[in-house]
Coordinates of C-alpha atoms in Angstrom, one line a residue:
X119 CA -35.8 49.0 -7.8
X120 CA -36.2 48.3 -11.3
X121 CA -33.7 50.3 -12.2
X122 CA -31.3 48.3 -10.1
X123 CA -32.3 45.3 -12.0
X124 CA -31.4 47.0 -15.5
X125 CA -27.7 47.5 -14.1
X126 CA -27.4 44.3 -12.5
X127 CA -28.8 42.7 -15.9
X128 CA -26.2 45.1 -17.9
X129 CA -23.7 44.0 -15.2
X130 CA -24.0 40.3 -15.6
X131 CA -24.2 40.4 -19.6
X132 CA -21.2 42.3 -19.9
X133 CA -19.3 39.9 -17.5
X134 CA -20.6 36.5 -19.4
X135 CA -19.6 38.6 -22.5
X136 CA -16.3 39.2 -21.0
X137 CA -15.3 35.3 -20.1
X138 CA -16.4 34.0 -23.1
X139 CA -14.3 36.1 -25.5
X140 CA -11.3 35.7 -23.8
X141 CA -11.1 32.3 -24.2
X142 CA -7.5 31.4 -23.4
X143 CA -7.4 33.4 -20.4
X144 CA -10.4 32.2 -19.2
X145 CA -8.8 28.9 -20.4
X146 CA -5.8 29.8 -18.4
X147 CA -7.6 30.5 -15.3
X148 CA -9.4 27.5 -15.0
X149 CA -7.1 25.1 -16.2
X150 CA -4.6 26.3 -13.2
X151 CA -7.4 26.0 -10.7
X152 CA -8.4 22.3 -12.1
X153 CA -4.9 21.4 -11.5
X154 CA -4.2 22.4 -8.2
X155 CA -7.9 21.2 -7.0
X156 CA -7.3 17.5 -8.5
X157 CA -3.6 17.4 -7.1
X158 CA -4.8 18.4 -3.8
X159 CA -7.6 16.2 -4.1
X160 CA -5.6 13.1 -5.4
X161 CA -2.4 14.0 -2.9
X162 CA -4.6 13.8 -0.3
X163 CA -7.0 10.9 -1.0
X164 CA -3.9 9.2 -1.9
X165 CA -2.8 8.2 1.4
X166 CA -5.5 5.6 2.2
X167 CA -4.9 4.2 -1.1
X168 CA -1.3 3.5 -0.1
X169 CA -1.9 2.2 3.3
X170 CA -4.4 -0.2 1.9
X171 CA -1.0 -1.7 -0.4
X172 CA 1.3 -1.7 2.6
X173 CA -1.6 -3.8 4.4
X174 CA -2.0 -5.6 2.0
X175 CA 1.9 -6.4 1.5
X176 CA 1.9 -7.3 5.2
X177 CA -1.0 -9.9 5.0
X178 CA 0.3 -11.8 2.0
X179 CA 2.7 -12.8 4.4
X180 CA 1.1 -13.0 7.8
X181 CA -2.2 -13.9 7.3
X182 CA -4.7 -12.7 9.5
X183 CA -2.1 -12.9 12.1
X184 CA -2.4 -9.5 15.0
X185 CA 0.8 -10.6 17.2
X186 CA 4.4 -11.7 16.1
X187 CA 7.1 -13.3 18.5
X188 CA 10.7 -13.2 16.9
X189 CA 14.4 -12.6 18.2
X190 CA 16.0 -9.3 17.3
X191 CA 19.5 -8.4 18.0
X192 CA 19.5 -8.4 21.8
X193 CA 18.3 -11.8 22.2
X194 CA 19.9 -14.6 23.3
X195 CA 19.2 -16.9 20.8
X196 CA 17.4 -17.0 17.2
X197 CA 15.3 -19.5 17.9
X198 CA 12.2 -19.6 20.4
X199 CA 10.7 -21.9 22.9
X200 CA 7.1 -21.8 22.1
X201 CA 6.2 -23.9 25.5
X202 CA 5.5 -21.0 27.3
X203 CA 2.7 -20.3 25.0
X204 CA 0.5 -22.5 27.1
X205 CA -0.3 -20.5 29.8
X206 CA -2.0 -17.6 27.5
X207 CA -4.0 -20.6 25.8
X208 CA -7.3 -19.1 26.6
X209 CA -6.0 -15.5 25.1
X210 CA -5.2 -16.5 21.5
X211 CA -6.8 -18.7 18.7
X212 CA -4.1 -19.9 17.4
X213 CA -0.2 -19.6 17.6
X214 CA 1.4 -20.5 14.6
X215 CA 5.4 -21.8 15.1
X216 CA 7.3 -21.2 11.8
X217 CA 11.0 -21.6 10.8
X218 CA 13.0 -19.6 8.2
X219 CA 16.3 -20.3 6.7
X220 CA 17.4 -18.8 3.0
X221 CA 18.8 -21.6 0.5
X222 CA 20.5 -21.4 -3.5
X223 CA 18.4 -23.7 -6.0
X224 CA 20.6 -25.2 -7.9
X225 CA 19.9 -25.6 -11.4
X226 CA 21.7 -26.8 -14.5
X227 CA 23.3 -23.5 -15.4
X228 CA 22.0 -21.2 -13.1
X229 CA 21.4 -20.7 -9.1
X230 CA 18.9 -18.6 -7.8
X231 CA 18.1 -17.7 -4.1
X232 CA 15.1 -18.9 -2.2
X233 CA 13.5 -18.7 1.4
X234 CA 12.2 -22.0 2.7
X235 CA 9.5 -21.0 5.2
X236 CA 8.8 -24.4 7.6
X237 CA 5.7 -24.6 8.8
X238 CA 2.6 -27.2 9.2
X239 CA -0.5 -27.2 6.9
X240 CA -3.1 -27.3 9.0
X241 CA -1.3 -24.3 10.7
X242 CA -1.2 -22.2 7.3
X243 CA -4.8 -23.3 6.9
X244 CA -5.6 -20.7 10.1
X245 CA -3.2 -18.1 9.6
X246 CA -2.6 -17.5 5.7
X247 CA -4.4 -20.4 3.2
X248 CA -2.5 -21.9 1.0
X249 CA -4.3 -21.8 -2.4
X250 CA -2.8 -25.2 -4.4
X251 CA -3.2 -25.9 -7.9
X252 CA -1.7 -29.2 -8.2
X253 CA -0.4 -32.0 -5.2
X254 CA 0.9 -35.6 -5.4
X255 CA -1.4 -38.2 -4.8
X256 CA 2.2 -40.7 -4.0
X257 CA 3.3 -39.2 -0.9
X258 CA 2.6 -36.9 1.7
X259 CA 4.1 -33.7 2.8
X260 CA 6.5 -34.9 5.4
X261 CA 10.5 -35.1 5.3
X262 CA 12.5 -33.6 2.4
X263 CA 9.2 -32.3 0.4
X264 CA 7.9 -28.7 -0.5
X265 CA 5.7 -27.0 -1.9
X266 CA 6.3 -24.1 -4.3
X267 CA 4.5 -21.6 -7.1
X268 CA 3.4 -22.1 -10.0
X269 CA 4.9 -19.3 -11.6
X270 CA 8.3 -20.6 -10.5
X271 CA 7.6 -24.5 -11.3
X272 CA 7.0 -22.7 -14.7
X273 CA 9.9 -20.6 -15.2
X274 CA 11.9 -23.2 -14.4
X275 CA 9.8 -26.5 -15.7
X276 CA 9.1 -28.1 -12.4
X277 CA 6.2 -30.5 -11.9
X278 CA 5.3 -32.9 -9.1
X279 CA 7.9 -35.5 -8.6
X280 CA 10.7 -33.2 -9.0
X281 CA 13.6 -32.9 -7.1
X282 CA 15.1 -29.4 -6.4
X283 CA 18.7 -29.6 -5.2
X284 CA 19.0 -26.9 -2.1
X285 CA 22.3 -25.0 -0.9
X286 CA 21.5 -24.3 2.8
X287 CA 24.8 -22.5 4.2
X288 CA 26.9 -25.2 2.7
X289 CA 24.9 -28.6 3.0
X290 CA 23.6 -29.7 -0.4
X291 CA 19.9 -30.8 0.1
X292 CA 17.5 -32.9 -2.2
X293 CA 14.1 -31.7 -2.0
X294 CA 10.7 -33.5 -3.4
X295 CA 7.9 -31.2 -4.6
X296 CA 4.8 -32.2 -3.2
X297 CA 2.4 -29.7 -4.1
X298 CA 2.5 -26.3 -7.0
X299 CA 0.5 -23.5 -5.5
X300 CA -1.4 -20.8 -6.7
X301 CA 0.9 -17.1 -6.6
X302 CA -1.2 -16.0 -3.6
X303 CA -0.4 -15.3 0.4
X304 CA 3.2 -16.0 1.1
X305 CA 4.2 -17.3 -2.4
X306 CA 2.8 -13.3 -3.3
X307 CA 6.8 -12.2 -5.7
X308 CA 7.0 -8.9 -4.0
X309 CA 10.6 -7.4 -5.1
X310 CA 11.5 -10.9 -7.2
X311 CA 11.6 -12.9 -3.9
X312 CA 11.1 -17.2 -4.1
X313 CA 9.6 -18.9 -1.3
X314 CA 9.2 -22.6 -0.3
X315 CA 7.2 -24.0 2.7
X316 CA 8.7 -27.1 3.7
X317 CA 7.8 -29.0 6.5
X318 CA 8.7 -27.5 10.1
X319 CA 9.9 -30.3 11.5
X320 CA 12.5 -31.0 8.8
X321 CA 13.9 -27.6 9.1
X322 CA 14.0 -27.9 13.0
X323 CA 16.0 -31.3 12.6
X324 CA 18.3 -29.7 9.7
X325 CA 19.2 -27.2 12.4
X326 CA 18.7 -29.1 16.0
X327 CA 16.2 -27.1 17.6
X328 CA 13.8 -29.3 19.0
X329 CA 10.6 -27.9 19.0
X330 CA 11.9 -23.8 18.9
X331 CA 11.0 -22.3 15.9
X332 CA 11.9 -18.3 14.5
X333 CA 8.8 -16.8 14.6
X334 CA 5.5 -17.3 16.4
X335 CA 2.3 -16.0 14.7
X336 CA -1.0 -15.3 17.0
X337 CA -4.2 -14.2 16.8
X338 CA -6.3 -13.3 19.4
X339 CA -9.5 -14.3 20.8
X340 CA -10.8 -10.5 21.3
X341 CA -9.3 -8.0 19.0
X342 CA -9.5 -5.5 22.2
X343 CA -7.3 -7.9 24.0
X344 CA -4.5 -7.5 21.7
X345 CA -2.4 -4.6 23.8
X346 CA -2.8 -6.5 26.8
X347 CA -1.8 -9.9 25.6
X348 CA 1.7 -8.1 24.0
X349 CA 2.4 -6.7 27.6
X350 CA 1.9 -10.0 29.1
X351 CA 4.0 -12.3 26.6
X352 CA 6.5 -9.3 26.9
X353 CA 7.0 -10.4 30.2
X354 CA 7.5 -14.0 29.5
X355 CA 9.9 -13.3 26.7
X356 CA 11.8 -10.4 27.5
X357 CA 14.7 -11.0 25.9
X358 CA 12.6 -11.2 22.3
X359 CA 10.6 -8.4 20.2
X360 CA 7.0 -8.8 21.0
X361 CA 5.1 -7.0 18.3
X362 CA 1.8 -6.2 16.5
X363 CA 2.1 -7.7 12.6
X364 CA 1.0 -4.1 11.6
X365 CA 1.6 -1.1 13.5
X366 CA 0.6 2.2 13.2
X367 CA 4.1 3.6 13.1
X368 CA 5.1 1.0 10.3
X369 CA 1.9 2.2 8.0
X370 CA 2.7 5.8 9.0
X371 CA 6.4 5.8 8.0
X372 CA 5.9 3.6 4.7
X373 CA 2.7 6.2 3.8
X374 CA 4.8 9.3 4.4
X375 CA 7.7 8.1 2.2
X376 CA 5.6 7.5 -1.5
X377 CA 3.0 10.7 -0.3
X378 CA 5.9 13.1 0.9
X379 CA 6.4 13.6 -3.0
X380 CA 2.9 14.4 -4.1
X381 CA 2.7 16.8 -1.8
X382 CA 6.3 18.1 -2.9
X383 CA 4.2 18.1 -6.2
X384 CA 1.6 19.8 -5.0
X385 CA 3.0 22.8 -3.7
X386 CA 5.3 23.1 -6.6
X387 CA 1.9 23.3 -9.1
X388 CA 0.3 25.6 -6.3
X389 CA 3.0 27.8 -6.5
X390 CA 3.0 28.2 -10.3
X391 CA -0.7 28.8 -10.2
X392 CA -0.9 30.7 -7.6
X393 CA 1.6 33.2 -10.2
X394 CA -0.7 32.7 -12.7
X395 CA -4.0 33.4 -11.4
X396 CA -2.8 36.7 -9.5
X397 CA -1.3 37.7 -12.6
X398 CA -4.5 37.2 -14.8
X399 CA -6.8 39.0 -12.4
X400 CA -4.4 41.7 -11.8
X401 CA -4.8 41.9 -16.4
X402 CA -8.5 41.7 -15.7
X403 CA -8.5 44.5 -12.9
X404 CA -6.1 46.8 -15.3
X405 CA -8.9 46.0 -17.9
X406 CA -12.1 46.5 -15.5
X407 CA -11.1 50.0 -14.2
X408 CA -12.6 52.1 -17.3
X409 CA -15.6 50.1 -17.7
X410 CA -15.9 50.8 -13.7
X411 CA -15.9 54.4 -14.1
X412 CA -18.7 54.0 -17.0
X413 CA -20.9 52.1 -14.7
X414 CA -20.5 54.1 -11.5
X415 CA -20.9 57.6 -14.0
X416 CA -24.8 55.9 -14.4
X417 CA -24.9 55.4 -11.1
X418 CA -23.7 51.8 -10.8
X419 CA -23.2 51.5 -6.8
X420 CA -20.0 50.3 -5.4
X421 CA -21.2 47.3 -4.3
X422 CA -22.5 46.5 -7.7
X423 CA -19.4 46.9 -9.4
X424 CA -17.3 45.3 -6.8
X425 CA -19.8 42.7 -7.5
X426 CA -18.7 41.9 -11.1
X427 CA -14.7 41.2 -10.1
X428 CA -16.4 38.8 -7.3
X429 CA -18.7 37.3 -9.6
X430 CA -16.0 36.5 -12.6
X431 CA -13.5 34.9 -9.7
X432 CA -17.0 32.8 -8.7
X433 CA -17.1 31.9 -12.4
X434 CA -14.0 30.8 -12.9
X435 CA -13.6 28.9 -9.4
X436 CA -16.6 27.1 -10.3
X437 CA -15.8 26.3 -13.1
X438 CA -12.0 25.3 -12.2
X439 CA -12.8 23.2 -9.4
X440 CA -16.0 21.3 -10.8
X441 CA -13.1 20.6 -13.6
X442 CA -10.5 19.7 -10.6
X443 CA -12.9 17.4 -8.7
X444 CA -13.6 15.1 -12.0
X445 CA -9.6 15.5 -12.8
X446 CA -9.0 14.4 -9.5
X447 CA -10.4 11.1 -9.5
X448 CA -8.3 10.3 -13.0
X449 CA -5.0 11.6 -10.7
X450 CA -5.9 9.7 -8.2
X451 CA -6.1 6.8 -10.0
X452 CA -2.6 7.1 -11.9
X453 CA -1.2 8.0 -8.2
X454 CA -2.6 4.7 -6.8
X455 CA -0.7 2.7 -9.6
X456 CA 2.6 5.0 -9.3
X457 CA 2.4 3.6 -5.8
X458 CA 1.4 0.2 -6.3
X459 CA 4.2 -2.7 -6.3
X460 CA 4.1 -4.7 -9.6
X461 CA 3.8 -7.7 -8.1
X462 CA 0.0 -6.7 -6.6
X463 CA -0.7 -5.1 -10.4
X464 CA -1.0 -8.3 -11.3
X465 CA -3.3 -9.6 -9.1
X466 CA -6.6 -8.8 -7.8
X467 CA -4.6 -7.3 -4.6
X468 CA -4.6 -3.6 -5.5
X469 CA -8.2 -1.6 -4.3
X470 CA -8.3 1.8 -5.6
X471 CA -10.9 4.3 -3.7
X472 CA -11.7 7.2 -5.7

C-alpha cells in the first residue's frame, strides 16, 4: 500500500512537472477549451438576452397591450367599427381605438417623413404613458395639435407654439405643437422612424370615418382569458386579423435570425478546436509512451498509468473551462450589444443577464 502511494506521488509530480514546462501547449490546450466553453456558454445564454430586446421593441409601441385588432389584406376595409367591442365589455380593461396615417414635414429646405399616430390621452395613459417634458398652458390638445419628441423638436428647433406644415397624401396640413415629450414608448427612434400623436378624432375627420379607427388595442381582465377572448372577437370580426401583440412565433423567428449566427460561430470555433486539442494529446501520447514503459518496468499498474493521460485531460479541462465560464460572461455581454438596436443603447431599455 505504501508503495502504491510512492508511484502515485512519482505519478502526479511528474505530470504537474509536465504541464507546467510546456507552457504554450498547455497554453494552447486551454485557451481552445476556454473558447469553445464561453461561445457555447454566451451562444446559448444569448437567446433570452435577445428576446428580452424584441419585447422590449414591441412594448415601446403597444404598451402593456395583450390583444391587437387590425385589417390585413383580406379585409374589407382599413378601418374598424369598434361598436362591437361592447358586448366583451366585462372581458377586457381597456380597448384602446387608434388611427394611423404617414405624412412629409415640411421644412424650409428639407422634408422628412413622419407617422401621425391619433389617439386620446387618457387612452395612452392605460396602454403606453406618455412621458412629457414640456406642454402649452394656451390651449388644449384638440383639433389640428400634436405632440412630438424632444429629440426631434431639437433637431429641428421646435418649441411649443409651433406650427409644423404636414403633407398627408397630397393635402397640406398646419399642425400646432401642444406638448414635447420625453424619447420613451411610442416616440422610442427604432430604425430612424418620427412619430406624432395627434388627436383621434382629427384624424377620423381628415379621413371620414366616424368613429372606425385602424387598430384596436386590449388588455384583458384575466391574463388566462386571453386565448379565449381572441377566439370570440375572431368570430365577430372575421374578416380582420385578431392577434396577440406578442406571439411566440414572432419572438421565435426574430431570436432565431440574430442567434442562428452564433451558433454558425460556434461550431466553426468547435471545429478548429476540436483539431487542436486531438492534435496536442495525440503529441502528448507520442511523448507519454516511453515514460509508460519506465513506470510499468517498476511495476506501475495499468490503471495507474492510464491514470496520468486522464488526469492531465482533467487538468487542462478544469482549467479551460473554469477560464471559459468567466470568458463567457464577457462574450455574452459583447453578444447582447451586437444584438441590441441603437436606439435602446441609448436608453435604459437594454437588460443584459449574465
Amino acid at each position: 500500500m505504501e508503495k502504491r502511494g510512492e508511484y502515485l506521488a512519482i505519478i502526479l509530480k511528474y505530470l504537474l512537472k509536465n504541464i507546467s514546462e510546456k507552457k504554450f501547449r498547455t497554453f494552447l490546450l486551454v485557451f481552445s477549451i476556454a473558447i469553445c466553453c464561453a461561445l457555447f456558454i454566451g451562444s446559448i445564454s444569448i437567446t433570452g438576452t435577445v428576446k428580452g430586446i424584441y419585447v422590449e421593441r414591441m412594448k415601446s409601441q403597444i404598451g402593456n397591450a395583450e390583444i391587437v385588432i387590425r385589417p390585413d389584406d383580406s379585409s374589407p376595409s382599413q378601418v374598424i367599427d369598434t361598436r362591437y367591442l361592447d358586448k366583451f365589455r366585462h372581458s377586457y380593461e381597456y380597448a384602446v381605438g387608434v388611427m394611423y396615417t404617414n405624412a412629409y414635414v415640411k421644412f424650409t429646405n428639407e422634408n422628412t417623413d413622419i407617422q401621425l399616430m391619433g389617439v386620446n390621452l387618457d387612452d395612452m395613459d392605460k396602454m403606453n404613458p406618455i412621458y412629457m417634458v414640456e406642454t402649452s398652458n394656451k390651449f388644449s390638445f384638440k383639433g389640428k395639435t400634436a405632440i412630438i419628441c424632444n429629440d426631434f423638436a431639437k433637431k429641428w428647433e421646435l418649441k411649443i407654439g409651433d406650427e409644423i406644415k404636414l403633407d398627408i397624401f397630397g393635402s397640406n396640413e398646419s399642425y400646432k405643437i401642444y406638448g414635447i415629450a420625453n424619447q420613451s414608448g411610442v416616440f422610442t427612434n427604432i430604425d430612424g422612424n418620427n412619430v406624432a400623436v395627434v388627436p383621434k378624432e382629427t384624424l377620423q375627420q381628415f379621413y371620414k370615418t366616424g368613429k372606425k379607427v385602424n387598430a384596436v388595442y386590449i388588455k384583458t381582465t384575466d391574463k388566462n382569458n386571453i386565448t379565449g377572448l381572441i377566439n370570440e372577437l375572431s368570430k365577430k370580426y372575421d374578416d380582420y386579423q385578431v392577434k396577440e401583440t406578442i406571439t411566440d412565433i414572432e419572438i421565435k423567428t426574430y431570436t432565431d435570425r440574430i442567434t442562428r449566427t452564433f451558433l454558425q460561430m460556434l461550431l466553426a470555433v468547435l471545429l478548429i478546436s476540436i483539431f487542436i486539442i486531438y492534435t496536442s494529446f495525440k503529441v502528448i501520447m507520442s511523448e507519454r509512451i516511453p515514460i509508460m514503459g519506465v513506470f510499468r518496468s517498476v511495476g506501475a499498474s495499468k490503471k495507474s498509468t492510464t491514470g496520468i493521460l486522464i488526469g492531465e485531460a482533467l487538468v487542462y479541462g478544469f482549467l479551460g473551462g473554469v477560464v471559459g465560464c468567466l470568458l463567457g460572461a464577457v462574450v455574452h455581454y459583447f453578444m447582447a450589444v451586437l444584438s441590441t438596436p441603437e436606439w435602446m443603447r441609448s436608453t435604459s431599455a437594454i437588460k443584459i443577464d449574465i
